[in-house]
Amino acid sequence: MRMKKTALLLALLLLGAVVAAGCIGSGDTATQTSTSPSSTSPTKTPSSTPTTTSQTPSTTHTSVETEKSFYPVTIRDFANRTVIIKKKPERVVTLAPAITEDLYYIGQFDEVVGVTDYDDFPPGVANLTRIGGYGKYAKLEVIASLKPDLILVDSYSTPIMESLEKIAPVVVVDPHGLNDIPKALELLGKVFNAEDDAKKAIAEFNARVDAVSSAVKDEPKLKVFYIVWSNPLMTAGGGTFISDVIGLAGGENIFKDASGWPTVSVEQVIERDPDVIILTPHCGMTVQDVYKGPLANTRAAKDGRVYLIENENDLVHPSPRVVRGLETVAKLLHPDAFRVSYPLTITDFAGRKVTIEREPERIVSLAPSITESLFYIGAGDKLIGVTKWADFPPAVKNITRVGGYGKYANLELIASLNPDLILADSYSMAILNDLEKIAPVLIVAPKNITDIYDAIELLGKITNREEAAESVVADMEARVSYVTSMVEGRPKPKVLFITWWNPIWVPGNGTFQDDLIRLAGGENIFSDMKGWAQVSMEQVLKRNPDVIIISAHGAITPEDLCNTELANTNAVKNGRVFSISDENLVARPGPRIVYGLEEVAGYLHPDAFNYSFQPLVCNATASQGG
């Protein structure tokens, strides 16, 4: 099921702040390297294990009489402080997102009245008062105005502890590793007279951790590189929750010999050669960046095992929520341990029902977009044949070429590879019968952005890479949502997209370029035409575009337009003529199309995206005769 989470959009808009609180969990600066509650050794215990005492046997009944018999209760928190809770807390402020989540898991979320700016779970936090930043960056006056009867903090609030204690009793809940999460739940269960609920939450947490560990116990330990930040290149060292999760998920953190959040070099990463690279939405690097940059030389990039985690807070918040991150990472590292049930019967984009008897291991792709999609979902290592036009990611250069695109494929060569699955788009329909004699064939032919999401999820299902496919789709949806939100309400410039010059060919309704122009906040002047259309100079001049975008292989440059009749259009007069940097970003229906959308949006609304460009300036003596 497609995962649409508005938290990703918010994170893209608040990149700097989220990197600080979500990516590395260390204060309000992205480059801070001191350890945080989620970066200390998982085997280190607090100076004294938190304990509780009460004047009567504990009870979970919530009647007035039982509450009176339970309270006051004296507890010792994670800082070895003795705190007396006189009555059941009913107005609670939390200064750490993980504590808010703990209360949710033990059924006490309704008592929360204030949370930090970085709380994103459970969904109900959206309706609560925000009390400022994490820990010491909280706003004391806002906290006081909420009249809390309890404040819950971790060690990041130590500098303001005295000020907080003047407002209400303060309890420190500060887990240092996965093993401390049950201790935190137990402590909070005592504080809120919810011991049975805490025990249930602990049992479920332990059971889910054990289930993941059991599923991957016989799998090989894969070397993992987790990217916290791109510039400088930062990762998670040993003794962080992320490193713990990687280990439990059947992996080995390649920098577990470092501590905290170390800065590393590209050379160090290449030398340790990870099998898998994990990114987050806010780390400053995309999957495409890995494939196009120096990290393309790693085994992870060559095998197509570069993944983007949808929400890194699933990994760094020390609450039962961390199991979600654990399950995600385990499925990315060892999908076979969680394999779907075969045979699968799939309805493809041509409406055909195709049965996949077993997980495909030898795939031939007859469309570059399908090839790219397989790499993005971590199934690139299953490819044994691609077309001669497949050029991304760089690892495809080592895969056998089976001829041209679609119907121009070499059937004899495909047969010689003994594929167990052939993936093609509608351009292969002419040779479908011949292909079916070789292996099962699935047609994957998206027509718009929504179809691309469906295509990626379909590919994830048939290759047993559903978790990775959902992450790819979630990232794409977040990027599209960001663009559309930034252009909403702005004037829509009229756009001419030239795919070929002399004669002039343009995209009409039903093409990806038309879809991108609309999503980017523009109006395709030939959207009334269907498919690819040949148009005349007179038609273009009559519709007078405000912006002209030229295909990278359109056989003309922006400067050349100065010597044509298009010099009379508003677009050329105002210098708003652009060339697409990479044709494949706007033509291939795969994960990279969102980068094409971002590029087009920058051309149409440069102010919205801080896009600087050099306007086209035509020589006054240039001919405008055509």
XYZ file of C-alpha atoms in Angstrom:
626
model
C 0.000 0.000 0.000
C 1.317 3.378 -0.992
C 2.742 5.329 1.963
C 1.906 9.042 1.854
C 3.285 10.967 4.776
C 3.056 14.720 5.106
C 5.930 14.638 7.585
C 8.295 14.240 4.637
C 6.985 17.379 2.991
C 7.355 19.305 6.215
C 10.854 17.977 6.573
C 11.816 19.165 3.097
C 10.574 22.633 3.984
C 12.413 22.668 7.322
C 15.566 20.915 6.179
C 18.073 22.500 8.492
C 16.062 22.081 11.666
C 15.087 18.516 10.911
C 18.629 17.497 10.086
C 19.604 18.712 13.524
C 16.872 16.932 15.439
C 16.099 13.980 13.195
C 19.197 13.072 11.221
C 21.775 13.268 13.973
C 19.699 13.930 17.050
C 22.159 16.402 18.523
C 20.866 19.845 19.347
C 20.136 22.565 16.846
C 23.201 22.501 14.592
C 23.754 20.006 11.802
C 27.482 19.707 12.382
C 27.458 19.090 16.119
C 29.213 15.814 16.922
C 28.740 15.406 20.653
C 26.823 12.311 21.663
C 23.102 12.466 22.315
C 20.659 10.213 24.148
C 20.558 8.145 20.985
C 24.310 8.052 20.509
C 25.646 6.462 23.651
C 26.574 2.842 24.135
C 23.597 0.469 24.081
C 25.219 -1.591 26.825
C 25.769 1.376 29.116
C 23.203 1.582 31.903
C 22.172 4.662 33.882
C 24.050 5.374 37.082
C 21.196 3.698 38.890
C 18.398 1.670 37.392
C 15.167 3.649 37.812
C 12.976 2.163 40.504
C 9.668 2.999 42.119
C 8.007 2.583 45.451
C 4.418 3.209 46.499
C 2.583 3.233 49.784
C 0.197 0.476 48.668
C 0.389 -2.381 46.169
C 0.309 -1.088 42.575
C -2.920 -1.220 40.611
C -4.009 -0.227 37.131
C -7.624 0.604 38.001
C -8.451 4.209 37.256
C -11.256 4.822 39.720
C -10.913 7.671 42.186
C -10.456 5.298 45.134
C -7.693 3.257 43.532
C -5.900 6.408 42.355
C -5.953 7.741 45.891
C -4.599 4.452 47.212
C -1.795 4.389 44.649
C -0.537 7.945 45.029
C 1.691 9.474 46.205
C 4.331 7.292 44.542
C 8.073 7.794 44.866
C 10.257 6.967 41.869
C 13.947 7.154 41.048
C 14.447 8.342 37.487
C 17.209 7.760 34.939
C 19.321 10.543 36.475
C 19.125 8.795 39.871
C 16.871 11.579 41.145
C 14.142 10.817 43.660
C 10.816 12.329 42.616
C 7.472 12.146 44.412
C 4.409 12.012 42.189
C 1.531 13.176 44.369
C -1.304 12.340 41.987
C -1.859 10.928 38.539
C -0.465 13.434 36.008
C -3.162 14.964 33.818
C -1.269 17.850 32.152
C 2.088 16.640 30.889
C 4.746 18.443 28.857
C 7.403 16.334 27.131
C 10.747 17.764 26.030
C 11.856 14.764 23.965
C 9.886 13.198 21.077
C 10.729 9.651 22.219
C 9.024 10.262 25.579
C 5.866 11.453 23.831
C 5.930 8.226 21.858
C 6.445 6.155 25.028
C 3.284 7.674 26.518
C 1.378 6.783 23.370
C 2.500 3.162 23.580
C 1.377 2.819 27.206
C -1.974 4.529 26.569
C -1.228 7.857 28.299
C -0.989 10.152 25.295
C -4.232 11.939 26.201
C -2.479 13.472 29.205
C 0.044 15.330 27.010
C -0.561 19.065 26.532
C 2.801 20.247 25.143
C 5.476 18.762 22.859
C 8.620 19.931 21.025
C 8.745 21.302 17.502
C 10.269 17.994 16.377
C 7.525 15.642 17.562
C 5.976 13.876 14.572
C 4.334 10.803 16.126
C 1.642 9.790 16.861
C -0.569 11.794 14.455
C -2.321 13.465 17.388
C 0.760 15.578 18.157
C -0.314 17.905 15.353
C -3.048 19.208 17.653
C -0.810 19.862 20.673
C 0.933 23.068 21.700
C 4.550 23.297 20.549
C 6.911 24.396 23.282
C 9.951 25.102 21.096
C 13.090 23.120 20.403
C 14.477 19.920 21.808
C 15.622 19.802 25.442
C 17.395 22.986 26.452
C 15.958 24.841 23.438
C 12.434 24.681 24.871
C 10.562 27.920 25.622
C 10.081 28.106 29.373
C 7.358 30.733 29.228
C 5.251 28.565 26.895
C 5.707 25.544 29.172
C 4.665 27.571 32.209
C 1.573 28.888 30.408
C 0.345 25.309 29.950
C 0.249 24.811 33.747
C 1.657 21.281 33.614
C 1.569 18.968 36.622
C 4.535 16.947 35.238
C 7.420 17.618 32.871
C 9.229 14.688 31.229
C 12.737 15.235 29.864
C 15.907 13.462 28.787
C 19.497 14.513 29.459
C 19.347 17.294 26.872
C 17.282 19.319 29.327
C 19.944 19.230 32.055
C 20.980 22.906 31.507
C 17.424 24.108 32.222
C 16.493 21.573 34.900
C 16.310 24.107 37.744
C 14.060 26.397 35.718
C 11.776 23.497 34.814
C 11.502 22.377 38.434
C 10.109 25.804 39.327
C 7.197 25.080 36.987
C 6.333 21.458 37.859
C 7.886 18.153 39.016
C 10.419 16.855 36.486
C 11.218 13.211 35.689
C 14.238 12.283 33.554
C 13.623 9.456 31.065
C 16.897 8.934 29.247
C 17.435 5.517 27.579
C 20.986 4.905 26.364
C 20.339 1.881 24.178
C 17.681 -0.482 22.930
C 17.820 -2.423 26.185
C 16.823 0.722 28.079
C 13.571 1.225 26.164
C 11.667 -1.347 28.284
C 13.082 0.335 31.429
C 11.700 3.677 30.236
C 8.271 2.155 29.643
C 8.324 0.494 33.054
C 9.202 3.769 34.776
C 6.452 5.675 32.986
C 4.014 2.895 33.787
C 4.675 3.523 37.484
C 4.424 7.292 37.149
C 1.018 7.039 35.450
C -0.305 4.031 37.366
C -0.370 2.120 34.073
C 1.892 -0.807 34.875
C -0.156 -3.406 33.012
C -0.203 -1.252 29.877
C 3.549 -0.776 30.180
C 4.076 -4.530 30.507
C 2.005 -5.125 27.370
C 4.003 -2.510 25.451
C 7.268 -4.072 26.640
C 6.124 -7.556 25.669
C 5.113 -6.401 22.203
C 8.381 -4.489 21.748
C 10.485 -7.491 22.759
C 8.429 -9.857 20.616
C 8.821 -7.721 17.487
C 12.560 -7.323 18.055
C 12.900 -11.091 18.565
C 10.837 -11.785 15.442
C 13.139 -9.683 13.277
C 16.280 -11.126 14.838
C 14.996 -14.667 14.320
C 14.082 -13.998 10.694
C 17.596 -12.829 9.783
C 19.693 -14.987 12.134
C 20.844 -17.317 9.349
C 21.373 -14.567 6.773
C 24.866 -13.328 5.893
C 25.936 -10.119 7.644
C 25.867 -7.366 5.029
C 28.203 -4.394 5.347
C 26.118 -1.226 5.719
C 26.992 2.455 5.320
C 24.404 4.822 6.804
C 24.619 8.438 5.602
C 23.644 10.962 8.246
C 24.814 14.029 6.338
C 26.467 14.551 2.979
C 28.736 17.579 3.383
C 30.746 16.832 5.381
C 30.076 13.136 4.952
C 28.810 11.932 8.340
C 27.684 8.521 9.493
C 26.509 6.659 12.574
C 29.264 5.119 14.627
C 29.121 2.256 17.068
C 27.012 2.781 20.157
C 24.216 4.623 18.347
C 20.676 3.397 18.023
C 21.202 3.253 14.264
C 24.190 0.970 14.678
C 22.161 -1.217 17.060
C 19.363 -1.468 14.527
C 21.742 -2.355 11.696
C 23.178 -5.192 13.774
C 19.797 -6.589 14.794
C 18.605 -6.320 11.178
C 21.334 -8.654 10.009
C 23.903 -6.080 8.986
C 27.261 -4.778 10.107
C 27.852 -1.046 10.426
C 31.105 -0.459 8.536
C 31.979 2.353 10.957
C 31.039 0.617 14.184
C 34.672 1.054 15.278
C 34.019 4.815 15.518
C 31.864 6.449 18.176
C 29.022 8.937 18.015
C 28.544 10.612 14.655
C 31.948 10.640 12.893
C 32.909 12.497 9.738
C 34.385 10.099 7.182
C 35.948 10.396 3.742
C 34.734 8.944 0.475
C 38.016 7.028 0.296
C 37.306 5.379 3.654
C 33.854 4.335 2.490
C 35.184 2.896 -0.775
C 37.916 1.048 1.106
C 35.355 -0.576 3.424
C 33.144 -1.218 0.372
C 29.605 -1.503 1.804
C 27.110 -3.981 0.395
C 24.253 -1.594 1.200
C 24.034 2.210 1.486
C 21.156 3.757 3.443
C 20.038 7.378 3.016
C 17.373 9.492 4.709
C 15.207 12.243 3.191
C 17.136 14.969 5.018
C 20.756 13.878 4.724
C 21.534 16.103 1.735
C 22.137 13.245 -0.710
C 19.830 11.385 -3.077
C 20.000 7.919 -4.576
C 20.852 9.564 -7.891
C 23.755 11.410 -6.219
C 25.198 8.083 -5.058
C 24.930 6.524 -8.500
C 26.438 9.561 -10.247
C 29.164 10.372 -7.696
C 32.311 8.691 -6.355
C 30.270 6.282 -4.210
C 29.187 4.660 -7.480
C 32.384 2.613 -7.103
C 31.019 0.785 -4.053
C 29.538 -2.691 -4.246
C 26.232 -1.244 -2.992
C 25.906 1.063 -5.999
C 27.095 -1.564 -8.469
C 24.499 -4.049 -7.189
C 21.733 -1.454 -6.987
C 21.446 -1.617 -3.208
C 21.152 2.050 -2.315
C 18.020 2.695 -0.264
C 16.267 5.728 1.142
C 14.547 5.322 4.519
C 11.220 7.138 4.529
C 11.505 8.533 8.064
C 14.789 8.382 9.976
C 12.994 9.146 13.233
C 11.950 5.499 13.154
C 15.628 4.766 13.789
C 16.787 7.467 16.194
C 13.880 7.969 18.597
C 14.475 5.605 21.561
C 10.899 4.428 21.970
C 9.055 1.290 20.811
C 8.739 3.104 17.492
C 12.322 2.064 16.745
C 11.003 -1.410 15.902
C 9.439 0.100 12.788
C 12.872 1.228 11.685
C 14.329 -2.161 12.564
C 11.743 -3.985 10.474
C 12.302 -1.614 7.551
C 16.077 -2.031 7.580
C 15.841 -5.816 7.980
C 13.534 -6.100 4.955
C 15.880 -3.927 2.903
C 18.956 -5.942 3.877
C 17.399 -9.402 3.714
C 14.205 -9.360 1.651
C 14.460 -13.126 1.156
C 13.964 -13.615 4.894
C 10.593 -11.894 4.551
C 9.802 -13.127 1.066
C 6.351 -12.857 -0.353
C 4.452 -15.997 -1.194
C 4.878 -17.334 -4.708
C 3.367 -18.103 -7.142
C 2.021 -14.588 -7.732
C -0.642 -13.741 -10.277
C -0.246 -10.157 -11.498
C -2.397 -7.980 -13.738
C 0.019 -5.886 -15.780
C -0.441 -2.495 -17.449
C -1.841 -4.155 -20.579
C -4.557 -5.840 -18.515
C -2.916 -9.252 -18.898
C -2.877 -11.743 -16.021
C 0.599 -13.192 -15.597
C 1.645 -15.811 -13.052
C 5.134 -15.572 -11.527
C 5.961 -19.053 -10.238
C 8.946 -18.077 -8.085
C 11.012 -15.027 -7.204
C 12.652 -13.855 -10.460
C 16.438 -14.060 -10.428
C 17.246 -13.587 -14.144
C 15.425 -10.571 -15.575
C 15.677 -8.985 -19.012
C 14.462 -5.381 -19.216
C 13.434 -3.962 -22.573
C 12.916 -0.370 -21.359
C 15.529 1.901 -19.722
C 12.902 3.264 -17.308
C 12.226 -0.248 -16.013
C 15.951 -0.851 -15.642
C 16.341 2.308 -13.536
C 13.343 1.400 -11.405
C 14.771 -2.037 -10.645
C 18.020 -0.496 -9.452
C 16.174 2.009 -7.267
C 14.283 -0.759 -5.458
C 17.385 -2.881 -4.941
C 16.679 -5.455 -7.647
C 19.365 -4.337 -10.072
C 21.427 -7.427 -9.301
C 18.682 -9.545 -10.883
C 19.197 -7.963 -14.322
C 20.986 -10.102 -16.917
C 19.962 -8.150 -20.019
C 19.145 -4.519 -20.888
C 18.733 -2.458 -24.050
C 21.586 -0.568 -25.652
C 19.933 2.667 -24.487
C 20.159 1.790 -20.791
C 22.700 4.227 -19.337
C 21.719 4.712 -15.687
C 22.931 3.918 -13.144
C 26.549 3.431 -14.303
C 26.489 -0.207 -13.166
C 24.343 -1.095 -16.216
C 27.428 -0.917 -18.405
C 28.382 -4.360 -17.120
C 25.055 -5.960 -18.129
C 24.574 -7.759 -21.466
C 22.966 -5.622 -24.189
C 20.037 -7.279 -25.951
C 19.627 -4.812 -28.797
C 17.413 -1.806 -29.253
C 14.375 -0.508 -27.455
C 11.174 -2.549 -27.416
C 10.517 -4.223 -30.751
C 14.108 -3.690 -31.822
C 15.393 -6.175 -29.247
C 17.425 -9.211 -30.356
C 15.197 -12.202 -29.632
C 17.936 -14.785 -30.142
C 20.214 -13.052 -27.690
C 17.436 -12.733 -25.107
C 16.690 -16.463 -25.397
C 20.367 -17.333 -24.962
C 20.366 -15.611 -21.547
C 17.707 -18.021 -20.183
C 15.672 -15.317 -18.378
C 12.950 -16.282 -15.931
C 11.135 -12.959 -16.495
C 11.011 -10.331 -19.230
C 9.880 -6.798 -18.399
C 8.797 -4.509 -21.214
C 6.668 -1.474 -21.969
C 4.108 -0.959 -24.723
C 6.830 -0.572 -27.367
C 7.374 -4.330 -27.137
C 3.769 -5.300 -27.884
C 4.708 -6.022 -31.502
C 7.011 -8.854 -30.392
C 5.021 -9.965 -27.349
C 4.150 -13.407 -28.754
C 7.808 -14.137 -29.521
C 8.902 -12.952 -26.074
C 6.332 -15.153 -24.329
C 7.932 -18.208 -25.974
C 11.118 -17.369 -24.047
C 9.818 -16.479 -20.558
C 6.850 -14.856 -18.767
C 6.422 -11.240 -19.871
C 5.057 -8.332 -17.869
C 4.095 -5.064 -19.549
C 4.960 -2.048 -17.370
C 3.765 1.048 -19.218
C 2.894 4.035 -16.981
C 1.289 7.062 -18.624
C 1.546 9.637 -15.828
C 3.130 10.260 -12.432
C 0.535 8.211 -10.559
C 1.106 5.318 -12.939
C 4.839 5.527 -12.234
C 4.140 5.026 -8.529
C 2.019 1.987 -9.405
C 4.721 0.632 -11.712
C 7.413 0.859 -9.040
C 5.172 -0.848 -6.495
C 4.345 -3.568 -9.041
C 8.040 -4.169 -9.682
C 8.641 -4.270 -5.929
C 5.954 -6.912 -5.507
C 7.133 -9.266 -8.233
C 10.815 -9.039 -7.216
C 10.181 -9.350 -3.452
C 11.358 -5.778 -2.889
C 8.124 -4.239 -1.623
C 9.697 -2.385 1.309
C 12.239 -0.670 -0.934
C 9.586 0.135 -3.545
C 7.383 1.795 -0.931
C 10.335 3.905 0.217
C 11.073 5.015 -3.349
C 7.435 5.966 -3.938
C 7.230 7.823 -0.623
C 10.282 9.905 -1.538
C 8.866 10.675 -4.978
C 5.501 11.690 -3.549
C 7.189 13.975 -1.039
C 9.186 15.717 -3.779
C 6.117 16.154 -5.971
C 4.106 17.482 -3.025
C 6.875 19.948 -2.203
C 6.925 21.315 -5.752
C 3.156 21.597 -6.051
C 2.882 23.315 -2.674
C 5.506 25.885 -3.667
C 3.762 26.820 -6.932
C 0.211 26.735 -5.617
C -1.597 30.026 -6.176
C 1.098 31.462 -8.461
C 0.344 32.682 -12.006
C 0.727 29.890 -14.554
C 3.156 30.852 -17.342
C 2.355 29.566 -20.834
C 4.962 26.959 -21.788
C 6.243 25.650 -25.101
C 8.223 22.429 -24.808
C 10.212 21.707 -27.977
C 11.155 18.054 -28.322
C 12.381 18.441 -31.911
C 13.061 21.330 -34.269
C 12.303 21.526 -37.981
C 9.644 20.359 -38.033
C 8.548 21.454 -34.562
C 7.377 18.580 -32.380
C 5.780 19.190 -28.997
C 4.239 17.107 -26.219
C 0.490 17.242 -25.873
C -2.003 15.789 -23.450
C -1.094 12.295 -22.246
C 2.683 12.826 -22.260
C 4.996 13.040 -19.289
C 6.156 16.501 -20.289
C 2.579 17.781 -20.207
C 2.162 16.235 -16.754
C 5.385 17.849 -15.498
C 4.489 21.294 -16.830
C 1.145 21.164 -15.027
C 2.623 19.936 -11.734
C 5.368 22.566 -11.974
C 2.782 25.348 -12.095
C 2.657 26.003 -15.815
C 0.258 25.728 -18.756
C 1.307 23.664 -21.755
C 0.198 25.736 -24.748
C -0.446 22.520 -26.711
C -2.232 20.540 -24.009
C -5.296 20.487 -26.312
C -3.411 18.098 -28.591
C -2.980 14.426 -27.776
C 0.329 12.658 -27.584
C 3.217 13.948 -29.639
C 2.167 16.597 -32.144
C 3.798 18.380 -35.054
C 2.918 22.086 -35.012
C 3.590 25.070 -37.240
C 5.464 28.267 -36.516
C 2.215 30.162 -36.950
C 0.525 28.086 -34.232
C 3.366 28.734 -31.799
C 3.404 32.488 -32.499
C -0.359 32.720 -32.061
C -0.181 31.015 -28.641
C 2.844 33.153 -27.671
C 4.590 31.200 -24.866
C 6.014 32.905 -21.783
C 8.601 30.156 -21.309
C 10.282 27.877 -23.843
C 11.940 24.624 -22.758
C 14.056 22.747 -25.286
C 14.815 19.054 -25.180
C 18.478 18.206 -24.680
C 18.361 16.463 -28.071
C 15.969 18.863 -29.760
C 18.390 19.874 -32.545
C 18.344 23.552 -31.578
C 19.787 25.741 -28.818
C 18.265 28.719 -26.996
C 20.673 31.035 -28.828
C 19.519 29.622 -32.161
C 15.992 30.786 -31.439
C 17.182 34.369 -31.726
C 17.518 33.771 -35.458
C 13.978 32.440 -35.869
C 10.523 33.935 -35.773
C 10.280 32.751 -32.159
C 12.365 35.796 -31.286
C 9.007 37.591 -31.369
C 7.556 35.538 -28.511
C 7.394 36.755 -24.929
C 9.658 33.878 -23.904
C 12.587 34.960 -26.090
C 12.012 38.681 -25.543
C 12.214 38.138 -21.778
C 15.108 35.696 -22.013
C 13.135 32.793 -20.550
C 14.401 29.986 -22.771
C 15.943 26.880 -21.196
C 17.466 23.559 -22.201
C 16.743 20.445 -20.142
C 19.972 19.225 -18.559
C 19.182 15.553 -19.162
C 16.500 14.385 -21.555
C 15.948 11.208 -19.568
C 14.779 13.152 -16.511
C 11.608 14.198 -18.328
C 11.147 11.324 -20.776
C 11.696 8.139 -18.766
C 8.788 7.059 -16.532
C 10.920 6.043 -13.574
C 12.037 7.362 -10.180
C 14.245 10.096 -11.657
C 11.307 11.924 -13.228
C 10.865 13.882 -9.983
C 14.229 15.530 -10.655
C 12.908 16.553 -14.061
C 9.881 18.058 -12.313
C 12.105 20.034 -9.948
C 14.135 21.350 -12.899
C 11.051 22.425 -14.856
C 9.559 24.074 -11.764
C 12.753 26.088 -11.322
C 12.442 27.365 -14.902
C 8.793 28.354 -14.484
C 8.974 29.811 -10.972
C 12.601 30.720 -10.221
C 11.650 32.951 -7.275
C 9.862 30.090 -5.516
C 12.909 27.830 -5.711
C 15.739 30.386 -5.471
C 16.758 29.383 -8.979
C 19.242 31.777 -10.600
C 19.632 31.775 -14.359
C 21.280 33.849 -17.034
C 18.495 35.225 -19.238
C 18.853 34.635 -22.953
C 19.973 37.843 -24.664
C 19.567 38.051 -28.423
C 21.856 40.162 -30.550
C 19.902 43.146 -31.838
C 21.115 42.455 -35.369
C 20.070 38.804 -35.327
C 17.803 37.775 -38.159
C 14.281 36.807 -37.187
C 13.273 35.379 -40.505
C 13.115 31.662 -39.635
